[in-house]
Amino acid sequence: MPSCSPDCCLFQAVEVVKVWSEDGAGKVVEIPADMTARDVCQLLVYKSHCLDDNTWSLVEHHPILGLERCLEDHELVVQIQASMSSDSKFLFRKNYAKYEFFRNPLNFFPEQMVAWCQESDGSIPQTQLLQNFLNSSSCPEIQGYLYLKEPGRKSWKKLYMSLRRSGLYYSTKGTSKEPRHLQLLSDLEDSNIFTFIPGRKLHNVPTDFQFCIKPNKACSDCKELKMLCAEDEQSRTCWMTAFRLLKYGIELYKSFTVPQQRKPNLSHFSSPVRSVSENSLVAMDFSGQTGRVIDNPVEAQSAAVEEGHTWRKRSPRMNVLGSPSPLHPSSLSTVIHRTQVWFHGRIVREEAHKMIMQQGQVDGLFLLRDSQSNPKAFVLTMCHHQKIKHFQILPCEEDGKVFFSLDDGATKFTDLIHLVEFYQLNRGVLPCKLKHPCTAVAL
């Protein structure tokens, strides 16, 4: 029998994975069995011509159960797909809150829910709080009340619970944490934590802040699900974040600090590379009689900003194809925003809420949409302190020109792009600056 050629070792078995975007479009990709969720996101970013800012995620979506969760960047996609039922699918979506707890841990862990802080009767040093979760030899604990849906019944029971490395426990006697009073509700090793799909509300649920612990083996059996409900959004976020940290620990920190470290060789996917012409671009100044190269990076940036302002004032305006726009400049100001990733047209208030919730509920996450009550107005929907707020943007006229304002004309802008750019740099009347555009990509 002839021996196998060394070249045979270069061929690697691939699996077919289908990923869906928010608009219902799907894309089929072939990936090796050892490809992580982060690597698949990078591949989809490249194929969809998106900006890779490390906030894209794959979402494990179960429509029949009404559950979904973002895959961790280090998880193997083929392995997860093997445990999913035929009706389940992957979604490609932004998640700005994926690693926000590493940046602002005190916002995610209220002192009254951290057992170590309660026992020491002091505030939590930020670095020590994270070290306790990441250090496998430490024993951090989250405690507090949760509502648990009773198996086979429509009623919910309020129980005092403790989340530890060994699992989630509930107390059979008040707030006692004595071993004889603690019952294991779920382990962490063979389970994952899910949220309910926005709009799916359980029967007789006591609050709106539901989540669920799903055993990995449970594909479509609701009987094995542990359905829980928190008192508010902050406590739900705390429970879910602690679950992830206790389950995955240092793997999450590695994904946060060195996202490119796990990047495999994607040459067989035709990875994008910079062209020679892009690498040789330099900043030039043509304000004088002869052109000169701008060596100072600060001066180069100022020149780019100035050029941008000059272009936007230039008339006639150019359309996306590079030809003069048939629209009058004043007409263009009312439609130019429709090309922006943060503008979502005629979506209703509930859909705007859903998008903000799905993409992370971090401070400064925002989108703009058409107003339902006023056909000439727009609405800015944004998140601050895990609460979603709405601000109406009204048109106003001055010297025959139309401007836009969200503070009753105190600050006016010629178009919505200028308005967004201003509030990205200045808080103004808003609770915080606009930071993260709520984005929907078409695959």
Short mmCIF file of C-alpha atoms in Angstrom, two decimals:
data_model
loop_
_atom_site.label_atom_id
_atom_site.label_comp_id
_atom_site.label_asym_id
_atom_site.label_seq_id
_atom_site.Cartn_x
_atom_site.Cartn_y
_atom_site.Cartn_z
CA MET A 1 0.00 0.00 0.00
CA PRO A 2 1.47 3.39 -0.97
CA SER A 3 2.41 5.63 1.91
CA CYS A 4 0.45 8.84 2.49
CA SER A 5 1.99 11.96 1.06
CA PRO A 6 3.20 14.55 3.59
CA ASP A 7 0.91 17.04 1.87
CA CYS A 8 -2.10 15.07 3.14
CA CYS A 9 -1.39 16.35 6.61
CA LEU A 10 -2.05 19.88 5.40
CA PHE A 11 -5.72 19.12 4.78
CA GLN A 12 -7.91 19.60 7.80
CA ALA A 13 -11.47 18.40 8.22
CA VAL A 14 -13.96 21.25 8.09
CA GLU A 15 -17.51 21.63 9.36
CA VAL A 16 -20.33 23.65 7.85
CA VAL A 17 -21.79 26.36 10.10
CA LYS A 18 -24.62 28.72 9.20
CA VAL A 19 -24.79 32.11 10.89
CA TRP A 20 -27.73 34.51 10.73
CA SER A 21 -27.80 38.30 10.94
CA GLU A 22 -30.46 40.45 12.59
CA ASP A 23 -32.25 41.03 9.26
CA GLY A 24 -32.84 37.31 8.77
CA ALA A 25 -30.11 36.77 6.16
CA GLY A 26 -27.80 33.81 6.60
CA LYS A 27 -24.25 32.99 5.58
CA VAL A 28 -22.73 29.52 5.37
CA VAL A 29 -19.06 29.16 6.31
CA GLU A 30 -16.78 26.16 6.42
CA ILE A 31 -14.55 26.14 9.48
CA PRO A 32 -12.07 23.72 11.10
CA ALA A 33 -13.14 21.92 14.25
CA ASP A 34 -10.71 23.91 16.42
CA MET A 35 -11.99 27.34 15.36
CA THR A 36 -13.15 29.55 18.24
CA ALA A 37 -16.11 31.91 18.35
CA ARG A 38 -13.73 34.86 18.20
CA ASP A 39 -12.11 33.54 15.03
CA VAL A 40 -15.48 32.96 13.35
CA CYS A 41 -16.47 36.54 14.23
CA GLN A 42 -13.27 37.82 12.62
CA LEU A 43 -14.05 35.80 9.50
CA LEU A 44 -17.60 37.21 9.32
CA VAL A 45 -16.32 40.73 9.95
CA TYR A 46 -13.99 40.38 6.98
CA LYS A 47 -16.64 38.86 4.69
CA SER A 48 -19.20 41.53 5.67
CA HIS A 49 -16.71 44.46 5.48
CA CYS A 50 -17.38 45.49 9.09
CA LEU A 51 -15.09 47.24 11.53
CA ASP A 52 -13.39 44.69 13.78
CA ASP A 53 -13.48 46.36 17.19
CA ASN A 54 -13.59 43.19 19.32
CA THR A 55 -17.27 43.69 20.20
CA TRP A 56 -18.78 41.22 17.74
CA SER A 57 -20.21 38.00 19.15
CA LEU A 58 -21.79 34.74 18.11
CA VAL A 59 -25.11 34.18 19.85
CA GLU A 60 -26.49 30.73 20.61
CA HIS A 61 -30.20 31.20 19.89
CA HIS A 62 -32.98 28.74 20.86
CA PRO A 63 -36.33 30.03 19.51
CA ILE A 64 -38.49 27.21 20.91
CA LEU A 65 -37.09 27.56 24.42
CA GLY A 66 -36.98 31.35 24.04
CA LEU A 67 -33.35 31.46 25.24
CA GLU A 68 -30.08 32.88 23.98
CA ARG A 69 -26.53 33.58 25.16
CA CYS A 70 -23.34 35.03 23.70
CA LEU A 71 -20.64 32.45 23.16
CA GLU A 72 -17.40 33.15 24.95
CA ASP A 73 -14.59 34.06 22.54
CA HIS A 74 -12.57 30.94 23.39
CA GLU A 75 -15.40 28.42 22.93
CA LEU A 76 -15.19 26.02 19.97
CA VAL A 77 -18.07 26.71 17.59
CA VAL A 78 -18.28 23.18 16.13
CA GLN A 79 -18.47 21.74 19.64
CA ILE A 80 -21.32 24.09 20.60
CA GLN A 81 -23.19 23.38 17.36
CA ALA A 82 -23.06 19.63 18.09
CA SER A 83 -25.02 20.19 21.33
CA MET A 84 -27.71 22.36 19.71
CA SER A 85 -31.10 21.14 18.48
CA SER A 86 -32.16 21.40 14.82
CA ASP A 87 -34.30 24.50 15.43
CA SER A 88 -31.46 26.41 17.14
CA LYS A 89 -29.06 28.71 15.29
CA PHE A 90 -26.15 31.12 15.58
CA LEU A 91 -26.67 34.88 15.33
CA PHE A 92 -23.98 37.46 14.53
CA ARG A 93 -24.41 40.50 16.76
CA LYS A 94 -22.64 43.29 18.61
CA ASN A 95 -22.15 42.89 22.35
CA TYR A 96 -20.51 45.94 23.91
CA ALA A 97 -20.95 44.58 27.45
CA LYS A 98 -18.99 41.37 26.83
CA TYR A 99 -15.97 42.49 28.87
CA GLU A 100 -17.25 45.68 30.45
CA PHE A 101 -16.94 44.15 33.94
CA PHE A 102 -13.15 44.13 33.54
CA ARG A 103 -13.20 47.90 32.93
CA ASN A 104 -15.71 48.85 35.65
CA PRO A 105 -16.05 45.90 38.07
CA LEU A 106 -17.63 47.93 40.87
CA ASN A 107 -20.60 48.70 38.60
CA PHE A 108 -21.28 44.97 38.23
CA PHE A 109 -20.88 43.76 41.79
CA PRO A 110 -22.90 45.67 44.42
CA GLU A 111 -21.29 45.43 47.86
CA GLN A 112 -24.40 43.87 49.43
CA MET A 113 -24.18 40.92 47.01
CA VAL A 114 -20.48 40.11 47.55
CA ALA A 115 -20.11 37.88 50.62
CA TRP A 116 -16.43 38.71 51.13
CA CYS A 117 -17.23 42.43 51.30
CA GLN A 118 -20.05 41.86 53.80
CA GLU A 119 -17.80 39.79 56.06
CA SER A 120 -14.95 42.32 55.97
CA ASP A 121 -17.39 45.21 56.49
CA GLY A 122 -15.55 47.41 54.02
CA SER A 123 -15.54 48.59 50.45
CA ILE A 124 -14.19 46.37 47.67
CA PRO A 125 -10.79 47.24 46.22
CA GLN A 126 -11.38 47.04 42.48
CA THR A 127 -8.28 44.99 41.64
CA GLN A 128 -8.77 42.56 44.51
CA LEU A 129 -12.39 41.92 43.52
CA LEU A 130 -11.38 40.70 40.06
CA GLN A 131 -8.39 38.75 41.40
CA ASN A 132 -10.71 36.81 43.69
CA PHE A 133 -12.77 35.69 40.70
CA LEU A 134 -9.78 34.93 38.47
CA ASN A 135 -7.70 33.13 41.10
CA SER A 136 -8.88 29.51 41.14
CA SER A 137 -7.63 29.04 44.72
CA SER A 138 -9.85 31.83 46.12
CA CYS A 139 -13.48 31.40 47.14
CA PRO A 140 -15.59 34.38 46.03
CA GLU A 141 -19.31 34.18 46.68
CA ILE A 142 -22.35 36.09 45.41
CA GLN A 143 -25.42 36.05 47.64
CA GLY A 144 -28.94 37.41 47.59
CA TYR A 145 -32.58 36.65 46.88
CA LEU A 146 -33.81 35.16 43.61
CA TYR A 147 -37.19 33.90 42.47
CA LEU A 148 -37.16 30.28 41.31
CA LYS A 149 -39.90 28.82 39.13
CA GLU A 150 -41.14 25.69 40.84
CA PRO A 151 -40.83 22.57 38.63
CA GLY A 152 -44.09 21.55 36.93
CA ARG A 153 -45.95 24.56 38.37
CA LYS A 154 -46.66 28.13 37.31
CA SER A 155 -45.73 29.58 40.70
CA TRP A 156 -42.43 31.17 41.75
CA LYS A 157 -40.69 30.88 45.11
CA LYS A 158 -38.40 33.53 46.61
CA LEU A 159 -35.23 31.93 47.96
CA TYR A 160 -31.92 33.09 49.42
CA MET A 161 -29.15 31.84 47.13
CA SER A 162 -25.36 31.62 47.05
CA LEU A 163 -23.22 31.30 43.93
CA ARG A 164 -19.84 29.62 44.47
CA ARG A 165 -17.26 27.85 42.33
CA SER A 166 -18.96 24.54 43.13
CA GLY A 167 -22.38 25.74 41.94
CA LEU A 168 -25.54 27.70 42.72
CA TYR A 169 -27.16 26.85 46.08
CA TYR A 170 -30.39 27.86 47.78
CA SER A 171 -31.05 27.95 51.51
CA THR A 172 -33.83 25.81 52.98
CA LYS A 173 -33.88 28.00 56.10
CA GLY A 174 -34.08 31.74 55.57
CA THR A 175 -30.66 33.29 54.91
CA SER A 176 -28.70 30.51 56.61
CA LYS A 177 -25.58 29.38 54.76
CA GLU A 178 -24.81 26.43 57.01
CA PRO A 179 -23.95 23.35 54.92
CA ARG A 180 -26.98 21.42 56.24
CA HIS A 181 -29.31 24.18 55.01
CA LEU A 182 -27.84 24.54 51.50
CA GLN A 183 -29.22 22.60 48.53
CA LEU A 184 -27.42 22.47 45.17
CA LEU A 185 -29.61 23.92 42.43
CA SER A 186 -27.11 23.73 39.56
CA ASP A 187 -23.43 23.16 38.96
CA LEU A 188 -21.36 25.41 36.70
CA GLU A 189 -19.27 22.85 34.85
CA ASP A 190 -22.04 21.26 32.76
CA SER A 191 -24.37 24.26 32.47
CA ASN A 192 -24.53 27.67 30.86
CA ILE A 193 -26.45 30.82 31.71
CA PHE A 194 -28.99 32.26 29.28
CA THR A 195 -31.28 35.25 28.99
CA PHE A 196 -34.80 35.07 27.64
CA ILE A 197 -35.36 36.42 24.15
CA PRO A 198 -36.80 39.97 24.51
CA GLY A 199 -40.56 39.83 24.22
CA ARG A 200 -40.77 36.29 25.63
CA LYS A 201 -42.24 36.56 29.10
CA LEU A 202 -42.88 33.60 31.38
CA HIS A 203 -46.29 33.06 32.91
CA ASN A 204 -46.88 34.81 36.24
CA VAL A 205 -43.26 36.01 36.40
CA PRO A 206 -42.74 38.32 39.42
CA THR A 207 -40.34 40.79 37.67
CA ASP A 208 -39.00 41.52 34.17
CA PHE A 209 -35.44 40.47 35.03
CA GLN A 210 -35.46 36.81 34.07
CA PHE A 211 -32.59 34.47 33.26
CA CYS A 212 -32.09 30.75 33.05
CA ILE A 213 -29.50 28.06 33.77
CA LYS A 214 -29.58 25.41 31.06
CA PRO A 215 -27.74 22.07 31.32
CA ASN A 216 -25.62 21.47 28.22
CA LYS A 217 -27.40 18.16 27.55
CA ALA A 218 -30.87 19.77 27.55
CA CYS A 219 -31.56 20.61 23.89
CA SER A 220 -35.32 21.24 23.95
CA ASP A 221 -36.54 19.90 27.29
CA CYS A 222 -37.96 22.70 29.45
CA LYS A 223 -38.18 20.42 32.48
CA GLU A 224 -34.41 20.57 33.04
CA LEU A 225 -34.20 24.35 32.85
CA LYS A 226 -33.68 26.34 36.06
CA MET A 227 -35.75 29.48 35.51
CA LEU A 228 -34.80 32.40 37.75
CA CYS A 229 -35.83 35.99 38.26
CA ALA A 230 -33.93 38.86 39.93
CA GLU A 231 -35.27 41.95 41.69
CA ASP A 232 -33.69 44.43 39.24
CA GLU A 233 -31.34 44.70 36.27
CA GLN A 234 -28.22 45.32 38.36
CA SER A 235 -28.66 42.17 40.44
CA ARG A 236 -29.46 40.07 37.35
CA THR A 237 -26.29 41.37 35.69
CA CYS A 238 -24.30 40.57 38.84
CA TRP A 239 -25.52 36.95 38.99
CA MET A 240 -24.90 36.35 35.29
CA THR A 241 -21.45 37.99 35.25
CA ALA A 242 -20.34 36.08 38.35
CA PHE A 243 -21.52 32.82 36.76
CA ARG A 244 -19.33 33.48 33.70
CA LEU A 245 -16.30 34.47 35.80
CA LEU A 246 -16.56 31.48 38.13
CA LYS A 247 -17.05 29.07 35.22
CA TYR A 248 -14.38 30.35 32.82
CA GLY A 249 -12.07 32.44 35.02
CA ILE A 250 -8.74 33.35 33.47
CA GLU A 251 -9.94 32.36 29.97
CA LEU A 252 -12.18 35.44 29.94
CA TYR A 253 -9.31 37.67 30.98
CA LYS A 254 -7.07 36.29 28.23
CA SER A 255 -9.77 36.94 25.64
CA PHE A 256 -10.19 40.48 26.96
CA THR A 257 -6.50 41.42 27.08
CA VAL A 258 -5.11 39.67 24.01
CA PRO A 259 -7.94 39.11 21.50
CA GLN A 260 -5.48 38.59 18.64
CA GLN A 261 -3.44 35.97 20.49
CA ARG A 262 -5.88 33.18 19.66
CA LYS A 263 -6.16 34.14 16.01
CA PRO A 264 -5.31 31.10 13.84
CA ASN A 265 -3.93 31.13 10.33
CA LEU A 266 -6.87 32.23 8.17
CA SER A 267 -4.92 32.26 4.91
CA HIS A 268 -7.28 29.71 3.35
CA PHE A 269 -10.10 32.21 3.93
CA SER A 270 -8.27 34.93 2.00
CA SER A 271 -7.60 37.16 4.98
CA PRO A 272 -7.53 40.86 4.13
CA VAL A 273 -4.12 42.51 3.90
CA ARG A 274 -3.19 46.11 3.38
CA SER A 275 -2.19 46.99 -0.16
CA VAL A 276 1.10 48.66 -1.07
CA SER A 277 -0.72 51.85 -1.95
CA GLU A 278 -2.43 51.96 1.47
CA ASN A 279 0.85 51.45 3.28
CA SER A 280 2.51 54.24 1.31
CA LEU A 281 -0.15 56.90 1.96
CA VAL A 282 1.17 60.08 3.60
CA ALA A 283 -0.43 63.31 4.77
CA MET A 284 0.11 66.23 2.37
CA ASP A 285 -0.40 69.98 2.68
CA PHE A 286 -1.39 71.77 -0.54
CA SER A 287 -2.27 75.14 1.00
CA GLY A 288 0.85 76.80 -0.44
CA GLN A 289 2.20 77.06 -3.98
CA THR A 290 3.83 73.63 -3.68
CA GLY A 291 2.79 70.54 -1.77
CA ARG A 292 4.70 69.27 1.26
CA VAL A 293 4.66 66.10 3.33
CA ILE A 294 3.31 66.57 6.88
CA ASP A 295 5.65 64.73 9.26
CA ASN A 296 4.08 65.87 12.54
CA PRO A 297 1.24 63.41 13.39
CA VAL A 298 -0.68 66.05 15.38
CA GLU A 299 -0.57 68.44 12.40
CA ALA A 300 -1.59 65.59 10.09
CA GLN A 301 -4.64 64.83 12.23
CA SER A 302 -5.65 68.51 12.32
CA ALA A 303 -5.31 68.68 8.54
CA ALA A 304 -7.56 65.63 8.16
CA VAL A 305 -10.23 67.18 10.40
CA GLU A 306 -10.04 70.47 8.50
CA GLU A 307 -10.33 68.66 5.17
CA GLY A 308 -13.39 66.81 6.48
CA HIS A 309 -15.10 70.07 7.46
CA THR A 310 -14.23 71.61 4.08
CA TRP A 311 -15.65 68.63 2.22
CA ARG A 312 -18.90 68.71 4.14
CA LYS A 313 -19.40 72.39 3.35
CA ARG A 314 -18.62 71.85 -0.32
CA SER A 315 -21.53 72.27 -2.77
CA PRO A 316 -22.91 70.56 -4.69
CA ARG A 317 -22.89 67.53 -2.42
CA MET A 318 -21.71 64.19 -3.82
CA ASN A 319 -23.77 61.04 -3.52
CA VAL A 320 -22.42 57.61 -2.60
CA LEU A 321 -21.47 56.90 -6.22
CA GLY A 322 -19.30 59.99 -6.44
CA SER A 323 -21.57 61.98 -8.77
CA PRO A 324 -23.25 65.29 -7.90
CA SER A 325 -26.34 64.73 -5.80
CA PRO A 326 -29.61 65.89 -7.39
CA LEU A 327 -30.82 66.94 -3.96
CA HIS A 328 -30.60 70.51 -2.76
CA PRO A 329 -28.18 70.81 0.21
CA SER A 330 -31.08 71.60 2.53
CA SER A 331 -32.87 68.47 1.29
CA LEU A 332 -29.75 66.37 1.69
CA SER A 333 -29.47 67.29 5.36
CA THR A 334 -32.77 65.51 5.99
CA VAL A 335 -31.63 62.18 4.47
CA ILE A 336 -27.82 62.01 4.78
CA HIS A 337 -28.09 60.25 8.15
CA ARG A 338 -29.76 57.22 6.54
CA THR A 339 -26.35 55.93 5.47
CA GLN A 340 -25.10 55.77 9.08
CA VAL A 341 -24.86 52.54 11.09
CA TRP A 342 -26.59 54.15 14.07
CA PHE A 343 -29.74 55.11 12.14
CA HIS A 344 -32.47 52.48 12.07
CA GLY A 345 -35.35 54.17 10.29
CA ARG A 346 -38.95 53.46 11.22
CA ILE A 347 -38.46 50.96 14.00
CA VAL A 348 -40.90 51.19 16.89
CA ARG A 349 -39.97 52.01 20.48
CA GLU A 350 -40.15 48.35 21.55
CA GLU A 351 -37.77 47.28 18.77
CA ALA A 352 -35.30 50.01 19.82
CA HIS A 353 -35.46 48.70 23.40
CA LYS A 354 -34.81 45.18 22.17
CA MET A 355 -31.74 46.20 20.15
CA ILE A 356 -30.21 48.16 23.05
CA MET A 357 -30.77 45.25 25.43
CA GLN A 358 -29.30 42.70 23.02
CA GLN A 359 -26.15 44.72 22.37
CA GLY A 360 -25.14 45.13 25.98
CA GLN A 361 -26.88 47.96 27.89
CA VAL A 362 -23.59 49.78 28.50
CA ASP A 363 -23.42 53.54 29.12
CA GLY A 364 -23.51 55.50 25.86
CA LEU A 365 -24.95 52.75 23.65
CA PHE A 366 -27.30 54.55 21.26
CA LEU A 367 -29.32 54.59 18.07
CA LEU A 368 -31.43 57.11 16.16
CA ARG A 369 -34.80 56.38 14.59
CA ASP A 370 -37.78 58.08 13.01
CA SER A 371 -40.32 59.47 15.45
CA GLN A 372 -43.66 57.65 15.50
CA SER A 373 -45.60 60.64 16.83
CA ASN A 374 -44.06 63.40 14.67
CA PRO A 375 -43.21 62.58 11.00
CA LYS A 376 -40.69 65.46 10.84
CA ALA A 377 -38.87 64.53 14.06
CA PHE A 378 -36.42 61.84 15.16
CA VAL A 379 -35.72 60.03 18.43
CA LEU A 380 -32.38 59.34 20.12
CA THR A 381 -32.57 56.11 22.14
CA MET A 382 -29.66 55.52 24.50
CA CYS A 383 -28.60 53.57 27.57
CA HIS A 384 -27.33 54.98 30.87
CA HIS A 385 -26.92 53.08 34.14
CA GLN A 386 -28.67 50.07 32.54
CA LYS A 387 -31.77 52.15 31.84
CA ILE A 388 -33.00 53.00 28.35
CA LYS A 389 -33.96 56.62 27.70
CA HIS A 390 -35.47 58.46 24.74
CA PHE A 391 -34.86 62.04 23.55
CA GLN A 392 -36.85 63.67 20.77
CA ILE A 393 -34.93 65.54 18.08
CA LEU A 394 -37.04 68.32 16.59
CA PRO A 395 -36.50 70.34 13.40
CA CYS A 396 -36.38 74.13 13.72
CA GLU A 397 -36.08 76.88 11.12
CA GLU A 398 -33.78 79.89 11.19
CA ASP A 399 -33.28 82.30 8.27
CA GLY A 400 -35.05 79.88 5.96
CA LYS A 401 -32.73 76.97 6.88
CA VAL A 402 -33.72 73.78 8.70
CA PHE A 403 -31.74 72.73 11.77
CA PHE A 404 -32.09 69.86 14.26
CA SER A 405 -32.02 70.13 18.04
CA LEU A 406 -32.78 68.00 21.09
CA ASP A 407 -32.60 70.87 23.62
CA ASP A 408 -35.40 73.13 22.29
CA GLY A 409 -33.12 75.01 19.90
CA ALA A 410 -30.36 75.92 22.36
CA THR A 411 -27.91 73.85 20.29
CA LYS A 412 -28.70 73.48 16.58
CA PHE A 413 -27.18 71.26 13.89
CA THR A 414 -27.49 71.26 10.10
CA ASP A 415 -27.94 67.47 10.00
CA LEU A 416 -28.11 64.47 12.32
CA ILE A 417 -24.52 63.44 11.61
CA HIS A 418 -23.29 66.74 13.06
CA LEU A 419 -25.63 66.25 16.04
CA VAL A 420 -24.28 62.77 16.79
CA GLU A 421 -20.65 63.90 16.38
CA PHE A 422 -21.25 66.75 18.83
CA TYR A 423 -22.76 64.51 21.52
CA GLN A 424 -19.98 61.98 21.05
CA LEU A 425 -17.61 64.71 22.25
CA ASN A 426 -19.93 66.63 24.61
CA ARG A 427 -22.51 65.36 27.06
CA GLY A 428 -24.67 68.47 26.79
CA VAL A 429 -28.20 67.76 28.05
CA LEU A 430 -27.69 63.99 27.84
CA PRO A 431 -26.87 61.81 30.88
CA CYS A 432 -23.58 60.76 29.23
CA LYS A 433 -21.72 61.05 25.92
CA LEU A 434 -22.73 58.90 22.98
CA LYS A 435 -20.13 56.13 22.80
CA HIS A 436 -21.29 52.96 21.05
CA PRO A 437 -23.55 52.93 17.97
CA CYS A 438 -26.17 50.19 17.99
CA THR A 439 -25.34 48.37 14.77
CA ALA A 440 -27.14 45.78 12.65
CA VAL A 441 -25.08 44.15 9.90
CA ALA A 442 -26.33 42.32 6.79
CA LEU A 443 -24.37 39.13 6.12
#
